Amino acid sequence: MRALLRAGRIGRVILRYRLDDLLQGTPAERWLRLAKPFVPGVRGDIAHQSRGARLRLALQELGPIFVKFGQILSTRRDLVPPDVANELTLLQDRVKPFDGATAQRIVEETLGLPVSVAFASFDPEPLASASIAQVHAATLTDGRKVVVKVLRPDIEHQIDADIALLQSLAALVERTHPRADKIRPREVVAEIENTLSAELDLQREGA
């Protein structure tokens, strides 16, 4: 049921950002056509954006795993038109941050200490935000300046659920898409999964 609800939300986002034309000839086309009357019309500010910008905004709304999917697509110029690939490169550093108070709470739960004890200072305003985590400036009690990287809330669970859904979609595309041998959807999903797994391991990254 959760996967069906997630798939339905993805479909609504695709229609709201006028991206259904990118799925012509795929198994999703007919389903989206049936669902279109039940999705609110496109806002004017979205309608006037380029197709690449609309795709970028949709991926950001769908969450971290789709942002990562867009980042990988931006490097696959054999599959993605140049105007779309150029827009998707902006996903590298323009992901909306999550609330600084939430980041502070996650740090305190992880360390088992208030940030006022663990650090001489901790800036709740992030320096940068990416698909998996964001970073905050801080000062240790001995005066050293550091950067604290904080994973997005509930990110592991969200990634597991979305990877399972993408694997199902990849299997469907592999069976039905005329260019499946070139796209290799299962390989793309495996690359996303491996990349995300590495980025979730902050201890390995720190080492």
Tab-separated table of C-alpha atoms in Angstrom:
chain	number	residue	atom	x	y	z
A	1	MET	CA	0.000	0.000	0.000
A	2	ARG	CA	2.824	2.416	0.867
A	3	ALA	CA	4.431	1.783	-2.529
A	4	LEU	CA	1.120	2.465	-4.290
A	5	LEU	CA	0.672	5.732	-2.405
A	6	ARG	CA	4.220	6.782	-3.255
A	7	ALA	CA	3.684	5.878	-6.917
A	8	GLY	CA	0.492	7.940	-6.911
A	9	ARG	CA	2.328	10.947	-5.465
A	10	ILE	CA	5.045	10.614	-8.089
A	11	GLY	CA	2.369	10.580	-10.793
A	12	ARG	CA	0.737	13.726	-9.411
A	13	VAL	CA	4.068	15.547	-9.329
A	14	ILE	CA	4.810	14.476	-12.916
A	15	LEU	CA	1.470	15.879	-14.071
A	16	ARG	CA	1.708	19.055	-11.990
A	17	TYR	CA	5.050	19.902	-13.576
A	18	ARG	CA	3.846	18.992	-17.082
A	19	LEU	CA	6.367	16.178	-17.468
A	20	ASP	CA	4.013	13.531	-18.846
A	21	ASP	CA	5.261	14.267	-22.364
A	22	LEU	CA	8.669	12.900	-21.328
A	23	LEU	CA	7.048	9.503	-20.737
A	24	GLN	CA	5.450	9.027	-24.140
A	25	GLY	CA	5.738	5.451	-25.298
A	26	THR	CA	6.219	4.113	-21.773
A	27	PRO	CA	3.794	1.998	-19.693
A	28	ALA	CA	3.114	5.036	-17.482
A	29	GLU	CA	1.692	7.138	-20.318
A	30	ARG	CA	-1.793	5.613	-20.288
A	31	TRP	CA	-2.074	5.738	-16.489
A	32	LEU	CA	-1.049	9.390	-16.414
A	33	ARG	CA	-3.558	10.236	-19.138
A	34	LEU	CA	-6.358	8.695	-17.042
A	35	ALA	CA	-5.213	10.504	-13.895
A	36	LYS	CA	-4.741	13.927	-15.506
A	37	PRO	CA	-8.353	15.193	-14.984
A	38	PHE	CA	-7.986	14.657	-11.233
A	39	VAL	CA	-4.762	16.664	-10.811
A	40	PRO	CA	-4.904	20.475	-10.327
A	41	GLY	CA	-3.831	22.579	-13.292
A	42	VAL	CA	-0.279	23.774	-13.717
A	43	ARG	CA	0.619	27.026	-11.934
A	44	GLY	CA	1.629	29.880	-14.200
A	45	ASP	CA	5.135	30.166	-12.764
A	46	ILE	CA	5.733	26.470	-13.502
A	47	ALA	CA	4.107	26.480	-16.939
A	48	HIS	CA	6.562	29.090	-18.228
A	49	GLN	CA	9.661	27.206	-17.077
A	50	SER	CA	11.742	25.158	-19.530
A	51	ARG	CA	11.269	21.381	-19.510
A	52	GLY	CA	14.638	20.946	-17.812
A	53	ALA	CA	13.723	23.389	-15.043
A	54	ARG	CA	10.357	21.686	-14.545
A	55	LEU	CA	12.081	18.315	-14.233
A	56	ARG	CA	14.605	19.715	-11.750
A	57	LEU	CA	11.864	21.230	-9.577
A	58	ALA	CA	9.851	18.015	-9.678
A	59	LEU	CA	12.840	15.914	-8.623
A	60	GLN	CA	13.541	18.279	-5.727
A	61	GLU	CA	9.931	17.983	-4.563
A	62	LEU	CA	10.027	14.177	-4.743
A	63	GLY	CA	12.980	13.997	-2.389
A	64	PRO	CA	16.647	13.036	-2.019
A	65	ILE	CA	16.684	9.809	-4.007
A	66	PHE	CA	15.148	11.542	-7.003
A	67	VAL	CA	17.610	14.399	-6.652
A	68	LYS	CA	20.385	11.811	-6.809
A	69	PHE	CA	18.682	10.241	-9.835
A	70	GLY	CA	18.738	13.662	-11.516
A	71	GLN	CA	22.401	14.161	-10.654
A	72	ILE	CA	23.289	10.849	-12.288
A	73	LEU	CA	21.138	11.648	-15.322
A	74	SER	CA	22.968	14.960	-15.728
A	75	THR	CA	26.122	12.969	-16.509
A	76	ARG	CA	24.396	10.657	-19.007
A	77	ARG	CA	24.369	12.893	-22.058
A	78	ASP	CA	23.835	9.839	-24.220
A	79	LEU	CA	20.351	9.509	-22.705
A	80	VAL	CA	19.370	13.084	-21.799
A	81	PRO	CA	19.090	16.093	-24.171
A	82	PRO	CA	21.707	18.824	-23.489
A	83	ASP	CA	19.174	21.422	-22.274
A	84	VAL	CA	17.782	18.975	-19.693
A	85	ALA	CA	21.229	17.739	-18.621
A	86	ASN	CA	22.452	21.323	-18.121
A	87	GLU	CA	19.482	22.108	-15.877
A	88	LEU	CA	19.922	18.927	-13.856
A	89	THR	CA	23.508	19.887	-13.012
A	90	LEU	CA	21.992	22.589	-10.778
A	91	LEU	CA	20.789	19.828	-8.460
A	92	GLN	CA	24.370	19.525	-7.217
A	93	ASP	CA	24.138	22.559	-4.961
A	94	ARG	CA	20.581	23.907	-4.935
A	95	VAL	CA	18.717	21.419	-2.756
A	96	LYS	CA	16.347	23.018	-0.250
A	97	PRO	CA	17.750	22.713	3.305
A	98	PHE	CA	15.801	21.281	6.213
A	99	ASP	CA	15.134	23.183	9.410
A	100	GLY	CA	18.211	24.104	11.454
A	101	ALA	CA	16.472	23.296	14.731
A	102	THR	CA	15.846	19.772	13.445
A	103	ALA	CA	19.522	19.449	12.524
A	104	GLN	CA	20.505	20.562	16.028
A	105	ARG	CA	18.132	17.989	17.566
A	106	ILE	CA	19.645	15.190	15.422
A	107	VAL	CA	23.177	16.182	16.493
A	108	GLU	CA	22.160	16.209	20.164
A	109	GLU	CA	20.455	12.799	19.914
A	110	THR	CA	23.509	11.327	18.185
A	111	LEU	CA	26.051	12.743	20.636
A	112	GLY	CA	23.869	12.393	23.726
A	113	LEU	CA	24.759	15.978	24.644
A	114	PRO	CA	23.262	19.422	24.131
A	115	VAL	CA	25.105	21.324	21.401
A	116	SER	CA	25.901	23.976	24.013
A	117	VAL	CA	27.996	21.352	25.826
A	118	ALA	CA	29.444	19.555	22.807
A	119	PHE	CA	30.446	22.774	21.008
A	120	ALA	CA	31.510	26.270	21.888
A	121	SER	CA	29.216	27.344	19.062
A	122	PHE	CA	26.907	25.662	16.535
A	123	ASP	CA	25.334	27.594	13.674
A	124	PRO	CA	21.786	26.326	12.951
A	125	GLU	CA	21.914	27.998	9.531
A	126	PRO	CA	23.399	25.426	7.103
A	127	LEU	CA	26.446	26.302	5.029
A	128	ALA	CA	25.232	24.027	2.230
A	129	SER	CA	22.532	21.453	1.627
A	130	ALA	CA	22.610	18.354	-0.583
A	131	SER	CA	20.340	15.418	-1.306
A	132	ILE	CA	21.456	13.284	1.653
A	133	ALA	CA	22.756	15.713	4.265
A	134	GLN	CA	23.589	19.318	5.019
A	135	VAL	CA	26.543	20.904	6.776
A	136	HIS	CA	26.732	23.372	9.661
A	137	ALA	CA	29.616	25.449	10.919
A	138	ALA	CA	30.644	24.850	14.531
A	139	THR	CA	33.467	25.511	16.966
A	140	LEU	CA	34.792	22.839	19.322
A	141	THR	CA	35.292	23.596	22.991
A	142	ASP	CA	39.063	23.809	22.370
A	143	GLY	CA	38.513	26.546	19.781
A	144	ARG	CA	38.960	24.498	16.599
A	145	LYS	CA	36.641	25.361	13.722
A	146	VAL	CA	34.797	22.340	12.286
A	147	VAL	CA	31.982	21.496	9.906
A	148	VAL	CA	29.214	19.195	11.146
A	149	LYS	CA	27.459	17.059	8.538
A	150	VAL	CA	23.904	16.038	9.423
A	151	LEU	CA	21.824	13.427	7.593
A	152	ARG	CA	18.315	14.430	6.577
A	153	PRO	CA	15.569	13.237	8.960
A	154	ASP	CA	14.340	9.661	8.309
A	155	ILE	CA	16.518	9.530	5.193
A	156	GLU	CA	17.441	5.825	5.483
A	157	HIS	CA	13.805	4.698	5.559
A	158	GLN	CA	12.868	6.992	2.698
A	159	ILE	CA	15.754	5.731	0.559
A	160	ASP	CA	14.896	2.074	1.195
A	161	ALA	CA	11.268	2.633	0.170
A	162	ASP	CA	12.131	4.632	-2.947
A	163	ILE	CA	14.838	2.182	-4.068
A	164	ALA	CA	12.309	-0.667	-3.863
A	165	LEU	CA	9.892	1.363	-5.981
A	166	LEU	CA	12.579	2.273	-8.518
A	167	GLN	CA	13.596	-1.376	-8.806
A	168	SER	CA	10.008	-2.289	-9.671
A	169	LEU	CA	9.813	0.508	-12.240
A	170	ALA	CA	13.169	-0.522	-13.721
A	171	ALA	CA	11.942	-4.090	-14.172
A	172	LEU	CA	8.827	-2.782	-15.941
A	173	VAL	CA	10.840	-0.493	-18.221
A	174	GLU	CA	13.244	-3.315	-19.014
A	175	ARG	CA	10.355	-5.491	-20.211
A	176	THR	CA	8.481	-2.863	-22.202
A	177	HIS	CA	10.656	0.060	-23.324
A	178	PRO	CA	11.997	-0.206	-26.896
A	179	ARG	CA	15.362	1.328	-25.828
A	180	ALA	CA	15.748	-0.677	-22.633
A	181	ASP	CA	18.996	-2.259	-23.840
A	182	LYS	CA	20.555	1.205	-24.153
A	183	ILE	CA	19.034	2.723	-21.028
A	184	ARG	CA	19.805	-0.335	-18.844
A	185	PRO	CA	17.379	0.728	-16.093
A	186	ARG	CA	18.433	-1.909	-13.558
A	187	GLU	CA	22.044	-0.733	-13.799
A	188	VAL	CA	20.993	2.881	-13.276
A	189	VAL	CA	19.026	1.968	-10.136
A	190	ALA	CA	21.944	-0.137	-8.839
A	191	GLU	CA	24.282	2.828	-9.350
A	192	ILE	CA	21.915	5.081	-7.408
A	193	GLU	CA	21.644	2.527	-4.582
A	194	ASN	CA	25.425	2.102	-4.290
A	195	THR	CA	26.030	5.856	-4.346
A	196	LEU	CA	23.417	6.528	-1.677
A	197	SER	CA	24.681	3.714	0.527
A	198	ALA	CA	28.182	5.211	0.476
A	199	GLU	CA	26.906	8.716	1.241
A	200	LEU	CA	24.862	7.483	4.223
A	201	ASP	CA	28.012	6.158	5.904
A	202	LEU	CA	29.344	9.368	7.423
A	203	GLN	CA	31.951	7.529	9.526
A	204	ARG	CA	33.557	6.099	6.400
A	205	GLU	CA	33.405	9.500	4.730
A	206	GLY	CA	35.017	11.114	7.765
A	207	ALA	CA	37.800	8.541	7.769
